[in-house]
Tab-separated table of C-alpha atoms in Angstrom:
chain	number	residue	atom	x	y	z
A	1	UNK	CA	0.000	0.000	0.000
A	2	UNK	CA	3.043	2.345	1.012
A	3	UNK	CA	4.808	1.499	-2.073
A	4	UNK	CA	1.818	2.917	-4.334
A	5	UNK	CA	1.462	5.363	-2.141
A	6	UNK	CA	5.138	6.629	-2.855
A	7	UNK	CA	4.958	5.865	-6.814
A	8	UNK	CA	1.393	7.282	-7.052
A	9	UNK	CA	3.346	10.565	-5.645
A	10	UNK	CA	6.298	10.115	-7.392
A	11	UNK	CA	4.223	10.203	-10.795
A	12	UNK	CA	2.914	13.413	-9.749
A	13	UNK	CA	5.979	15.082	-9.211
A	14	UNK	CA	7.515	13.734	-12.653
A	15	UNK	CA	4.339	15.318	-14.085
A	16	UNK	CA	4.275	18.215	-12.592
A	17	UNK	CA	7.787	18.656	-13.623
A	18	UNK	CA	7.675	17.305	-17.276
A	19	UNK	CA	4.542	20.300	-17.268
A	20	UNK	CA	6.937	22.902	-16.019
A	21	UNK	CA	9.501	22.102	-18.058
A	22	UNK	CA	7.346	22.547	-21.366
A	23	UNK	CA	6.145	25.624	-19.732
A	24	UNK	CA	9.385	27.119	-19.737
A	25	UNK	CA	10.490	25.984	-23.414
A	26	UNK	CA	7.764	27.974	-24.435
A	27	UNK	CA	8.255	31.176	-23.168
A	28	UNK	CA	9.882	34.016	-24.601
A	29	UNK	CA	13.265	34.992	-23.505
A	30	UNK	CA	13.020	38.890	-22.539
A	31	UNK	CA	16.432	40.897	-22.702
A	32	UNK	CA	17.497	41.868	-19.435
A	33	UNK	CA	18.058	46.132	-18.660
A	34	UNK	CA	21.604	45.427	-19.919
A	35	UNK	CA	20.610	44.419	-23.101
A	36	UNK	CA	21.882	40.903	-22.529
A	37	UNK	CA	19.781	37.625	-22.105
A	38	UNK	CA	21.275	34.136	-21.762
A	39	UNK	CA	19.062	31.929	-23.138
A	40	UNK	CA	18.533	28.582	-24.998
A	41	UNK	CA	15.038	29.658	-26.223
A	42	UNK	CA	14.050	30.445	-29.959
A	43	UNK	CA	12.242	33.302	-29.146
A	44	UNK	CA	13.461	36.742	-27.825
A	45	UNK	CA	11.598	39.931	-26.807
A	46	UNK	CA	12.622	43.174	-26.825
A	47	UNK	CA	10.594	46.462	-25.860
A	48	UNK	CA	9.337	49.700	-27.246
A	49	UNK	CA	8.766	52.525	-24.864
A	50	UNK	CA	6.522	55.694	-24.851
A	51	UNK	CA	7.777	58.066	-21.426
A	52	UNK	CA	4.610	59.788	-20.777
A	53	UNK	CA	3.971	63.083	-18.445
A	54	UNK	CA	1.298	64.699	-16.755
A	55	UNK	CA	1.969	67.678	-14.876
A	56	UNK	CA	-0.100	66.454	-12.094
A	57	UNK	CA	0.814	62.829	-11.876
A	58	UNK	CA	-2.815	61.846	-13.113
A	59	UNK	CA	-4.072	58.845	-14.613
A	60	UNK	CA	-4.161	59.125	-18.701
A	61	UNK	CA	-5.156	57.990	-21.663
A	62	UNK	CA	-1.916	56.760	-23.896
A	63	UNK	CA	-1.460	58.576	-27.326
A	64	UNK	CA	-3.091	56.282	-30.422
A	65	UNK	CA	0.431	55.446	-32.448
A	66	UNK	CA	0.965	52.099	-34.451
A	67	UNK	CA	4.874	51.581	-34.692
A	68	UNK	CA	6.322	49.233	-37.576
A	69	UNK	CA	9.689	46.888	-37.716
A	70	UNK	CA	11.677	45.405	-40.155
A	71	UNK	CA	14.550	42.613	-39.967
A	72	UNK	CA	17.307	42.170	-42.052
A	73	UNK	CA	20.263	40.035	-41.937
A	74	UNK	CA	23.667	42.271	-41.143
A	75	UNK	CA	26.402	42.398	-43.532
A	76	UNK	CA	29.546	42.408	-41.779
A	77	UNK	CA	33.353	42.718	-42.759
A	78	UNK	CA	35.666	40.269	-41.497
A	79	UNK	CA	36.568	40.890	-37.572
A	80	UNK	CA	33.633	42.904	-36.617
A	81	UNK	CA	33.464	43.335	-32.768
A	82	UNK	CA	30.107	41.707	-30.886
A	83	UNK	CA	29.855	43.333	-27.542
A	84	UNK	CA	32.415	42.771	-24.788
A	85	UNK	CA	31.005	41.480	-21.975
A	86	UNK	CA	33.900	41.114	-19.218
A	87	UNK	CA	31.534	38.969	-16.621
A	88	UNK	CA	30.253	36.298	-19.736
A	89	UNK	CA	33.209	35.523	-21.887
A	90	UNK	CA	31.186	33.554	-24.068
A	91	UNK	CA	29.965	37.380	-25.199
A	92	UNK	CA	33.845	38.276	-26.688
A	93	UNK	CA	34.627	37.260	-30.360
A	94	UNK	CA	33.792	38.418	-34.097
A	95	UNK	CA	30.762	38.118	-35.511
A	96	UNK	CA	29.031	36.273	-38.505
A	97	UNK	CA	26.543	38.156	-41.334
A	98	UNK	CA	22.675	36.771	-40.357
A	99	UNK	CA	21.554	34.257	-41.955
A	100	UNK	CA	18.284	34.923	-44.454
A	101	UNK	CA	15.328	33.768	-42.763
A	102	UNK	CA	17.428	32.635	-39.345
A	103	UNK	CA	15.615	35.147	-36.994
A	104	UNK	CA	12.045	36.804	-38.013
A	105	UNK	CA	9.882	39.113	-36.454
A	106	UNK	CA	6.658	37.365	-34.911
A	107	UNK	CA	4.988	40.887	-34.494
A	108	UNK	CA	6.206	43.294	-36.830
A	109	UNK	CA	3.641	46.246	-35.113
A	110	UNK	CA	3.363	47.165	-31.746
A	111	UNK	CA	0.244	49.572	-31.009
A	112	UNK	CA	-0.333	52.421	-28.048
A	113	UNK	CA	-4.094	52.606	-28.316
A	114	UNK	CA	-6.097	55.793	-26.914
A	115	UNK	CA	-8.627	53.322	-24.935
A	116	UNK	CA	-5.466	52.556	-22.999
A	117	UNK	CA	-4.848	54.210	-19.686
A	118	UNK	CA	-1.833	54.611	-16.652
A	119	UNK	CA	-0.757	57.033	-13.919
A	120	UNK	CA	2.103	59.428	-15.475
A	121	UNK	CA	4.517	61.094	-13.626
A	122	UNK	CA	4.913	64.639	-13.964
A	123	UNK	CA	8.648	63.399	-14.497
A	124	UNK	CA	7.782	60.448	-16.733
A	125	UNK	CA	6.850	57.424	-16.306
A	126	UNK	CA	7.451	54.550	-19.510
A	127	UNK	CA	5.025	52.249	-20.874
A	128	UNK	CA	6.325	49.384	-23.221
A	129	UNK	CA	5.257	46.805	-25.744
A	130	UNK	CA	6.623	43.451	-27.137
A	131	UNK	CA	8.305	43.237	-29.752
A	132	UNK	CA	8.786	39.384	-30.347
A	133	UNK	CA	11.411	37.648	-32.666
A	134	UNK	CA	12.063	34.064	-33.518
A	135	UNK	CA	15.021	32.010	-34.123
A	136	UNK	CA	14.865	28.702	-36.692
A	137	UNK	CA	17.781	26.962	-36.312
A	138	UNK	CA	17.635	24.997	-39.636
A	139	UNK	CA	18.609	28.087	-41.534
A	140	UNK	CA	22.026	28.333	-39.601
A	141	UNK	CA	22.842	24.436	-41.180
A	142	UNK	CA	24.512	23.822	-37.742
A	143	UNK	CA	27.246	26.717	-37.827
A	144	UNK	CA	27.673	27.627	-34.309
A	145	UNK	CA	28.639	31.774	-34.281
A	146	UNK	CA	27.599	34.766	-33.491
A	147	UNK	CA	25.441	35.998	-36.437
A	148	UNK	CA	24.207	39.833	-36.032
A	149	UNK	CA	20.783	40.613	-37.875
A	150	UNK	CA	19.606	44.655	-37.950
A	151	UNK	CA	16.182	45.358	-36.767
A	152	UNK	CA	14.737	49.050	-38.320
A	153	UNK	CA	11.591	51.143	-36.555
A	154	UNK	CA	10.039	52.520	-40.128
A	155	UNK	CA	9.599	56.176	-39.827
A	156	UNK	CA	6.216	57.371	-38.579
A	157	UNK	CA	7.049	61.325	-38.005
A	158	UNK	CA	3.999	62.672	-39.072
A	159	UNK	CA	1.532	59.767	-36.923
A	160	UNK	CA	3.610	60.697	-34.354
A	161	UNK	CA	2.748	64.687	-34.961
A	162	UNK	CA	-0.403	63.841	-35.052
A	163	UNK	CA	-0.751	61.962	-32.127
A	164	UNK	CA	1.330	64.685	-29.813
A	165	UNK	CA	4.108	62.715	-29.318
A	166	UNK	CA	7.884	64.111	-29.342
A	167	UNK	CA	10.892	62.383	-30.139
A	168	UNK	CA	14.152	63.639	-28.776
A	169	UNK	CA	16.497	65.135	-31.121
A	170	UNK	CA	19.182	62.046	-32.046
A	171	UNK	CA	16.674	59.401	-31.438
A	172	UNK	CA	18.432	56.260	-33.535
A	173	UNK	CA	15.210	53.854	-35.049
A	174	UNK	CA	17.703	50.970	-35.574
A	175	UNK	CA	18.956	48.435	-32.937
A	176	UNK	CA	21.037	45.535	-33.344
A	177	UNK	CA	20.618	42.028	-32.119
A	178	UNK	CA	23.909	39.694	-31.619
A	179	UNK	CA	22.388	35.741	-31.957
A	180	UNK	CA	24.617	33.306	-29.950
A	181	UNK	CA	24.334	29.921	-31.309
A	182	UNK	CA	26.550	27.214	-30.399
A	183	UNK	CA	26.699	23.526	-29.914
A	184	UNK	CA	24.960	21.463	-27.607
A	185	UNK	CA	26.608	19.933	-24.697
A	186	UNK	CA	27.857	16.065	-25.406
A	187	UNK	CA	26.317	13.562	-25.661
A	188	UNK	CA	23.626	16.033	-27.871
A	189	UNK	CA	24.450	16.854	-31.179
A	190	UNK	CA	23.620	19.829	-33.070
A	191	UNK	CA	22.953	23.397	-32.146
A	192	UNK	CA	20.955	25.593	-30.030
A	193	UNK	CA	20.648	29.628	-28.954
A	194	UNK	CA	23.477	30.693	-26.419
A	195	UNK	CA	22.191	33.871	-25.789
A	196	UNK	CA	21.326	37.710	-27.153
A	197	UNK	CA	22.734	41.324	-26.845
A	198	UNK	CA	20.813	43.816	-28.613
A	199	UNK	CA	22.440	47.257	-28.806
A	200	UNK	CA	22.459	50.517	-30.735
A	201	UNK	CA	25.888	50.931	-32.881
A	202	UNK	CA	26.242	54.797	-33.717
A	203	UNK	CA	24.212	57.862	-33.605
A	204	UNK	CA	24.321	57.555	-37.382
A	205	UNK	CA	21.623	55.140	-38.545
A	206	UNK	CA	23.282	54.449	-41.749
A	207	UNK	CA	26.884	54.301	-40.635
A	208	UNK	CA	27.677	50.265	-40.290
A	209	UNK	CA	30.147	48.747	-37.476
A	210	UNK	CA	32.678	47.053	-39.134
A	211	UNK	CA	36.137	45.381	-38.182
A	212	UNK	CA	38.760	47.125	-40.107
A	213	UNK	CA	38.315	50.981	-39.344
A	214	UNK	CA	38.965	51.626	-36.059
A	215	UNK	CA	36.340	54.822	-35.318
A	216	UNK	CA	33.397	52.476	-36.397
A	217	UNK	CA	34.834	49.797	-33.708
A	218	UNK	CA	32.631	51.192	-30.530
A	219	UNK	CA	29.269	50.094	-29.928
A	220	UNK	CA	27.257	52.953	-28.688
A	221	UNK	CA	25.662	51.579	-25.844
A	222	UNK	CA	23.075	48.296	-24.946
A	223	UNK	CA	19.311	48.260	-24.776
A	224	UNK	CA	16.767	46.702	-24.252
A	225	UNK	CA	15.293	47.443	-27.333
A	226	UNK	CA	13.382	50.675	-28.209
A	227	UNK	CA	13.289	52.142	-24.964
A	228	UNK	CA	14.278	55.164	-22.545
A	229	UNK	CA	17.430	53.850	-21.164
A	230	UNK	CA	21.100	52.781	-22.472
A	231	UNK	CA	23.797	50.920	-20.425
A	232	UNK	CA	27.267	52.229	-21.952
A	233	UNK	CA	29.027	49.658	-19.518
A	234	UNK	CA	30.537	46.704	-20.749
A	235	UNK	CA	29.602	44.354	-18.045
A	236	UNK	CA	25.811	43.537	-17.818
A	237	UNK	CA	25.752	44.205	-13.940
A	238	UNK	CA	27.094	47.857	-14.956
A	239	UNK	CA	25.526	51.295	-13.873
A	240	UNK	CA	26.554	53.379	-16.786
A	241	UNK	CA	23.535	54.533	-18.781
A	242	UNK	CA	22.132	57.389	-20.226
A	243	UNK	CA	18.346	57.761	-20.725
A	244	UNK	CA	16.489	60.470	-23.717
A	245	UNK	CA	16.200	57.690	-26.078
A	246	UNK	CA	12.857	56.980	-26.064
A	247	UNK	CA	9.473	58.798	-27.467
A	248	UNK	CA	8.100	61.495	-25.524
A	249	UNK	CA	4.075	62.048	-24.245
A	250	UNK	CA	3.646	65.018	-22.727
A	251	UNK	CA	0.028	65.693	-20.740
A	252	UNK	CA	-1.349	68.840	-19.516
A	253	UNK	CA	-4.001	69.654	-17.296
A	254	UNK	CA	-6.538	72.628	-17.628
A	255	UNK	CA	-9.155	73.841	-14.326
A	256	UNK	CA	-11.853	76.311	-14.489
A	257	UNK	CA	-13.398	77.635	-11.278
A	258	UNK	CA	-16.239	80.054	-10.598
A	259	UNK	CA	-16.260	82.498	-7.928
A	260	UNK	CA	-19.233	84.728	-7.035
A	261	UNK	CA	-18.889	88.199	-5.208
A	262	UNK	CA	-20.817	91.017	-4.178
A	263	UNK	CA	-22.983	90.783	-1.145
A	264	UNK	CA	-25.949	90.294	-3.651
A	265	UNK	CA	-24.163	87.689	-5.464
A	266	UNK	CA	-26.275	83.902	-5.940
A	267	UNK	CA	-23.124	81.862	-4.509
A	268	UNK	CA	-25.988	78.825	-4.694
A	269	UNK	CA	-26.903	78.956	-8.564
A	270	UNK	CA	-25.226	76.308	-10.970
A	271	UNK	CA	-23.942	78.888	-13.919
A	272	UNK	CA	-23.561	76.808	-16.986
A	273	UNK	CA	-20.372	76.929	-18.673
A	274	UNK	CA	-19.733	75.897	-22.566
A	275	UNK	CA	-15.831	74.090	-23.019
A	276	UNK	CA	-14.468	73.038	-26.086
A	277	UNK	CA	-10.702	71.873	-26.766
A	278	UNK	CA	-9.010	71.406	-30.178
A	279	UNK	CA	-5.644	69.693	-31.244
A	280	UNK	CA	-5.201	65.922	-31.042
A	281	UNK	CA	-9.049	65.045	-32.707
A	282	UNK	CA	-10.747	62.446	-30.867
A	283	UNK	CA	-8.117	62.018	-28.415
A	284	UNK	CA	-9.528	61.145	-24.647
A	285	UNK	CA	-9.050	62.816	-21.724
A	286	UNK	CA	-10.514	62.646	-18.240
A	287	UNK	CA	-12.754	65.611	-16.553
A	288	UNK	CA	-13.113	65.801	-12.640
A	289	UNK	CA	-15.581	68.305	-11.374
A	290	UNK	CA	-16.152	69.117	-7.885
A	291	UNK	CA	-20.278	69.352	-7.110
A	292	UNK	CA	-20.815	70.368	-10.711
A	293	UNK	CA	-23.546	68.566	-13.080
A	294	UNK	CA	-21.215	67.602	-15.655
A	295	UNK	CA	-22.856	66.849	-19.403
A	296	UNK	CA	-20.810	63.572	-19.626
A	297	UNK	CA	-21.327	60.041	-18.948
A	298	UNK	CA	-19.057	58.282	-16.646
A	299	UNK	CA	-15.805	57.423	-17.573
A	300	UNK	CA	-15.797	53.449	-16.087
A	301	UNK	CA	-12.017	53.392	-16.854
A	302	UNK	CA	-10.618	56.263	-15.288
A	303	UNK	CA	-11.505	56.168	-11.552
A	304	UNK	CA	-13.814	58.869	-9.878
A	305	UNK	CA	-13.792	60.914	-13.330
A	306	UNK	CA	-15.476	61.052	-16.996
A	307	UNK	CA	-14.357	61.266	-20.962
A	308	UNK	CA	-14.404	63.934	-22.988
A	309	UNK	CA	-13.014	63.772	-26.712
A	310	UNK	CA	-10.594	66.653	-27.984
A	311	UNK	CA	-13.056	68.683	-30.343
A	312	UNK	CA	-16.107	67.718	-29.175
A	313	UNK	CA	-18.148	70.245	-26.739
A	314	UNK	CA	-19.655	69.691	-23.703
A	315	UNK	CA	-21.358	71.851	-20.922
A	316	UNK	CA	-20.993	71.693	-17.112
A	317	UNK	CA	-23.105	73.683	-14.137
A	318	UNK	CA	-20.878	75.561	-11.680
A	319	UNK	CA	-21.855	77.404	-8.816
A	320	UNK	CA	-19.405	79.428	-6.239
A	321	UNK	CA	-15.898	77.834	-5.933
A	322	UNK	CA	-16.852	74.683	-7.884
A	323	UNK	CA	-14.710	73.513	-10.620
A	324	UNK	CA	-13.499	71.430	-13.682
A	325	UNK	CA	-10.913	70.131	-14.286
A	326	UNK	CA	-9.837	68.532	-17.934
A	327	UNK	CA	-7.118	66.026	-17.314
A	328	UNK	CA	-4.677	64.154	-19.864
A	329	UNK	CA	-4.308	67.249	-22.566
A	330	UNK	CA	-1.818	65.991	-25.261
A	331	UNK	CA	1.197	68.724	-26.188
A	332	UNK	CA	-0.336	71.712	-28.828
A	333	UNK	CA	-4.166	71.311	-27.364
A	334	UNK	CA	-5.837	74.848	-27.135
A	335	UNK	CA	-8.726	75.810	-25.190
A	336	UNK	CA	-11.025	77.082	-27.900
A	337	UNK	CA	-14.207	77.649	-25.647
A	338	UNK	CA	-14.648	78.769	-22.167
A	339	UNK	CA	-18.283	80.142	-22.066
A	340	UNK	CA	-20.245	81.236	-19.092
A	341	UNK	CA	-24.384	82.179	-20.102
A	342	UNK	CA	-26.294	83.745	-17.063
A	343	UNK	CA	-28.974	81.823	-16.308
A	344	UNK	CA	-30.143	84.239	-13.565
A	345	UNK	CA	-32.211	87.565	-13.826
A	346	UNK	CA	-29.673	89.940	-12.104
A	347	UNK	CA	-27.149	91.544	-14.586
A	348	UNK	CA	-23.560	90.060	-13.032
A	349	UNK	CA	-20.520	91.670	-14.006
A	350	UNK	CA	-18.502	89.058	-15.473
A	351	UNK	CA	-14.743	88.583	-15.686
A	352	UNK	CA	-12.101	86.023	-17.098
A	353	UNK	CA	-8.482	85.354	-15.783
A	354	UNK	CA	-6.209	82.498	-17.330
A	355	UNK	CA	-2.964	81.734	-14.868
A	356	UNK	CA	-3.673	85.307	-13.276
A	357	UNK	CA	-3.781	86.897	-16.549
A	358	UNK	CA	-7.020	88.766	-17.762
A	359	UNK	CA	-8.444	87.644	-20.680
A	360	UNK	CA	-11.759	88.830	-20.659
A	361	UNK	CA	-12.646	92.522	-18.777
A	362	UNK	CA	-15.509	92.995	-16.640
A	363	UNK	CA	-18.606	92.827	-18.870
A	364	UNK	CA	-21.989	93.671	-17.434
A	365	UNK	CA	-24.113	90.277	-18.616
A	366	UNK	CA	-27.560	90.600	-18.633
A	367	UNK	CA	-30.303	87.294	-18.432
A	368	UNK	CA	-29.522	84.560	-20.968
A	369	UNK	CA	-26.144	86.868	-22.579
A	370	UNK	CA	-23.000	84.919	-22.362
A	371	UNK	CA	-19.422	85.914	-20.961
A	372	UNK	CA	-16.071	84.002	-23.071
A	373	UNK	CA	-12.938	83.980	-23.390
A	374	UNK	CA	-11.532	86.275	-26.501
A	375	UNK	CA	-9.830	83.709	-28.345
A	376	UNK	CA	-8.388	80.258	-28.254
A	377	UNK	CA	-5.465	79.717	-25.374
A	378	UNK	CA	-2.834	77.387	-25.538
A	379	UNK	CA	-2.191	74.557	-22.512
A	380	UNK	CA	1.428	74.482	-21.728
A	381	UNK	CA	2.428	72.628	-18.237
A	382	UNK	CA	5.978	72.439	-18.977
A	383	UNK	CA	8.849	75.108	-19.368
A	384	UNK	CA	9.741	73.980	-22.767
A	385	UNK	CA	8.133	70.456	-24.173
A	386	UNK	CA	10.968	70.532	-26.909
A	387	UNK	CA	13.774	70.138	-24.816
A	388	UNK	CA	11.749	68.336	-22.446
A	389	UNK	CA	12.229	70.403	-19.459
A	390	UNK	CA	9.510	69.358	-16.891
A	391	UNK	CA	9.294	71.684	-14.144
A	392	UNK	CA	5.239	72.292	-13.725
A	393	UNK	CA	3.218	75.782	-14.434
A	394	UNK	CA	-0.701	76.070	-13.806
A	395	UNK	CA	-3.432	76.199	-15.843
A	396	UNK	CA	-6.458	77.238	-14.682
A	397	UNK	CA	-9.373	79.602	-15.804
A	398	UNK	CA	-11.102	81.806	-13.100
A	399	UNK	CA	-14.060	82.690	-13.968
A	400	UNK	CA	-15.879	85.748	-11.530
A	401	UNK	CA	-19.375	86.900	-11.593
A	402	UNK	CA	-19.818	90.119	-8.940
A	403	UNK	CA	-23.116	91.672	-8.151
A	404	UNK	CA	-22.662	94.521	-5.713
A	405	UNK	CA	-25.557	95.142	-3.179
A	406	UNK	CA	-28.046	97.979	-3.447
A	407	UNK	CA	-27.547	100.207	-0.405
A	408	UNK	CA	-30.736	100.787	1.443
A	409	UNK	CA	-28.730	105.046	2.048
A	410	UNK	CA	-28.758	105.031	-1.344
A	411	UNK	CA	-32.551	104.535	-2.061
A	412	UNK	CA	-33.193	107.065	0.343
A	413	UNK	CA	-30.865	109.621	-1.331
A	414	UNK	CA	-32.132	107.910	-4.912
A	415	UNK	CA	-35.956	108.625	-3.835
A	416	UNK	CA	-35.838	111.671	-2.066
A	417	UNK	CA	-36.703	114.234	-4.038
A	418	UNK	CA	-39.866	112.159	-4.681
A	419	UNK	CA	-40.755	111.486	-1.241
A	420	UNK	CA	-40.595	115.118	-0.319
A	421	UNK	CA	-42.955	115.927	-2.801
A	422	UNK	CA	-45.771	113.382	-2.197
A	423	UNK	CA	-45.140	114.707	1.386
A	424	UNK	CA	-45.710	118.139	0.953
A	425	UNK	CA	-48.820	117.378	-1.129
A	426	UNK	CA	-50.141	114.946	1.979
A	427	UNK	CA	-49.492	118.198	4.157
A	428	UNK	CA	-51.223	120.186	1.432
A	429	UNK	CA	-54.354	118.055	1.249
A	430	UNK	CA	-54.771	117.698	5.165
A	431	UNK	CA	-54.074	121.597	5.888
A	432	UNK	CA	-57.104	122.275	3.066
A	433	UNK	CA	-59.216	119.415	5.078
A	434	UNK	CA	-58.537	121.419	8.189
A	435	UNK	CA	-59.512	124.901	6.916
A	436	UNK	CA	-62.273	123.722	5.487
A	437	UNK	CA	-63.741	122.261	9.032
A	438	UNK	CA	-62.523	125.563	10.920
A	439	UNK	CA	-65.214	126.957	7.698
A	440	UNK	CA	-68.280	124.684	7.825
C-alpha cells in the first residue's frame, strides 16, 4: 500500500515537472536592462517605450500610435566586434553576417491605443510593448557563431505629430541584435541559442560597425530594445547609462473655477459653462468636477472621473468655488471655448483670468447673454516640451461673476426728491381738510 502510495506521488511530481519544463520551453526569452539575455530559447523579446507626463501625476489615456519593424540580416566585414562582456566571456569574439530567414519578427507592429490608460509622472513614467522575434535553427545548417541581424523602426514622423508625441532630437530607429548559437553539450548533437545582446551601434543610422576601421569599432551603448534607457558599460551588472532615447508624451491639465462676489451675489446657482478643446481630434481625456452637473457620462475606466473627446463640446453647471478640471491634454491642445451664459435675472458683471492673466474685462451680462474667453489659449504645463524640461506651471481659468448690493442710504438719497414731494402734497391736502372744518 506504502509502495503505491510513494509511486502514485512520485508520478505526480515527474508530471508536474515534465509540465513545467514545457512551460518554460515555451516562453519568450526577454532581454534583461543590460541588453543581454542568456538563453537557450528560440524566441526573444525586446521592448518599445513611450515616457509619458502629466503635470499632475494623473491617470491618462496613452497617445493612439501604431509603430512598424523590419529585420534584415547584417552584412559584416571580417573581424567585426560583438559586444564585450567582461563577466560572460562567451559574449567576446567576431561576428558572422545573419543568416536569411534565421531570426524573423513574430509581431512586426506594436500599437499604443487611446482606450489605454496609466498614472504618469509629472517626471515620466514609460510604458512598453513586445516586440517578439524568432530564431529557426535549420537556416544556420549547424554553424555555431555569433550571427548579427539589424532590426529598423520605419519612420512614422507625421503619426507621431499627429498623435502629440515628441521624439528627442538624435533618437536612432535601428537596434542591433547579436544571436549566440553554439553547440549542444555532449552527448547532444547539433545546435541551439546561447544567448542575445541587442544594442544601438552609432548615432548615425546608416553608418555600419565594421572590423577594419577603427572609429566604427565602438558600440554605442546596450538596450533593451526601443526604450528610454542605455547601459554604456561593458559588463551587464554595470551602472553606466544614459536615458532620452525613447518617445516622448507630454500631458497637460486645464481647471476652471467660478467664484461669485458682491454681497448680492447667488453663490448657490449652478452657472452653466460651454468648453471646447481642439488639437489631437478624438483624443480622450478625463474631466473631474467638484459638485458640478457635468454633461458627460461616466468614464468606467478612469476612476472617480469622466471622458471627454478633444473637439467635441460639452457643458458643465458651476456654482461658487466649484470647478473642472480637464485632465490628460496631449502637447499643442488649445482651449477654444470657455463660455459662461447667465442663467439668472440679475445683470452680473462678469470677468475672465487664465494663470492670473485677464483675458476677458468685466462685462456687465444681462439674463440669458454669455461671458467668453476672446480667443483660443494654448495649454502648456511644462517650461519647454521641446527640450523636455519638466518643471510644472498652472493652468487654470477663473471665472468671476460680482453683483454689488443695493444700499438701502442710497434709495433714500435715490428717492428723495420724490418722497418730499408726495409729502408736501399729503401736508397740502390735510391743511385744506382742516380749513375747510374751521369753515363749515
Amino acid at each position: 500500500m506504502k509502495k503505491r502510495i510513494f509511486k502514485g506521488i512520485a508520478a505526480t511530481i515527474l508530471t508536474v515537472m515534465m509540465i513545467g519544463v514545457s512551460t518554460i520551453g515555451s516562453m519568450a526569452a526577454t532581454m534583461d536592462a543590460q541588453g543581454f539575455v542568456d538563453s537557450t530559447e528560440t524566441t526573444v523579446t525586446l521592448k518599445k517605450g513611450i515616457v509619458m507626463y502629466n503635470t499632475g501625476g494623473n491617470e491618462i489615456y496613452y497617445p493612439q500610435i501604431t509603430y512598424n519593424y523590419t529585420i534584415t540580416p547584417e552584412d559584416v566585414t571580417d573581424g567585426t566586434p560583438t559586444v564585450a562582456d567582461e563577466e560572460n566571456p562567451q559574449h567576446i569574439g567576431s561576428v558572422k553576417d545573419g543568416i536569411a530567414a534565421g531570426v524573423t519578427l513574430q509581431n512586426s507592429s506594436v500599437t499604443f491605443a487611446n482606450t489605454e490608460h496609466n498614472v504618469a509622472a509629472a517626471a515620466g513614467t514609460e510604458y512598453q510593448k513586445d516586440i517578439v522575434l524568432s530564431v529557426d535553427l535549420t537556416k544556420f545548417s549547424g554553424k555555431a557563431g555569433i550571427y548579427r541581424y539589424r532590426i529598423t523602426e520605419t519612420d512614422n514622423t507625421a503619426a507621431m505629430t499627429a498623435a502629440g508625441i515628441t521624439r528627442p532630437t538624435g533618437y536612432n530607429p535601428v537596434r542591433y541584435l547579436d544571436v549566440y548559437i553554439g553547440n549542444q553539450v555532449a552527448p547532444a548533437t547539433g545546435i541551439e541559442v546561447k544567448g542575445y545582446v541587442c544594442f544601438i551601434a552609432t548615432s548615425n543610422a546608416d553608418e555600419k560597425i565594421d572590423g577594419k576601421t577603427p572609429a566604427n569599432n565602438e558600440i554605442l551603448a546596450k538596450t533593451a530594445g526601443f526604450v528610454e534607457s542605455k547601459d554604456t558599460n561593458a559588463s551587464r551588472t554595470g551602472t553606466t547609462s544614459v536615458t532620452g532615447n525613447a518617445d516622448k508624451y507630454y500631458t497637460f491639465n486645464v481647471s476652471v473655477t467660478k467664484n461669485v462676489t458682491g454681497n448680492m451675489g447667488d453663490k448657490v446657482n449652478a452657472f452653466p459653462f460651454a468648453l471646447n478643446t481642439s488639437g489631437v481630434a478624438g483624443q480622450p481625456f478625463s474631466v473631474t468636477t467638484t459638485g458640478a452637473d457635468l454633461s458627460l457620462a461616466n468614464d468606467g475606466v478612469v476612476a472617480s472621473s469622466k471622458k471627454a473627446l478633444i473637439g467635441t463640446e460639452f457643458t458643465v453647471g458651476l456654482a461658487h468655488e466649484k470647478n473642472v478640471a480637464l485632465i490628460g491634454l496631449p502637447a499643442n491642445t488649445n482651449i477654444t471655448k470657455v463660455q459662461e451664459t447667465n442663467n439668472t435675472h440679475d445683470i452680473y458683471t462678469a470677468s475672465i483670468a487664465f494663470d492670473g492673466t485677464e483675458k476677458l474685462a468685466p462685462t456687465a451680462t444681462a439674463y440669458n447673454a454669455t461671458a467668453n474667453i476672446p480667443a483660443a489659449q494654448a495649454v502648456s504645463g511644462y517650461e519647454n516640451v521641446n527640450t523636455q524640461t519638466v518643471a510644472a506651471t498652472g493652468s487654470a481659468y477663473t471665472v468671476t461673476n460680482d453683483l454689488a448690493q443695493v444700499s438701502p442710504t442710497g434709495l433714500m438719497f435715490r428717492y428723495a426728491p420724490y418722497i418730499l414731494l408726495i409729502g408736501a402734497a399729503l401736508f397740502l391736502l390735510a391743511a385744506m381738510g382742516r380749513r375747510k372744518e374751521e369753515v363749515e
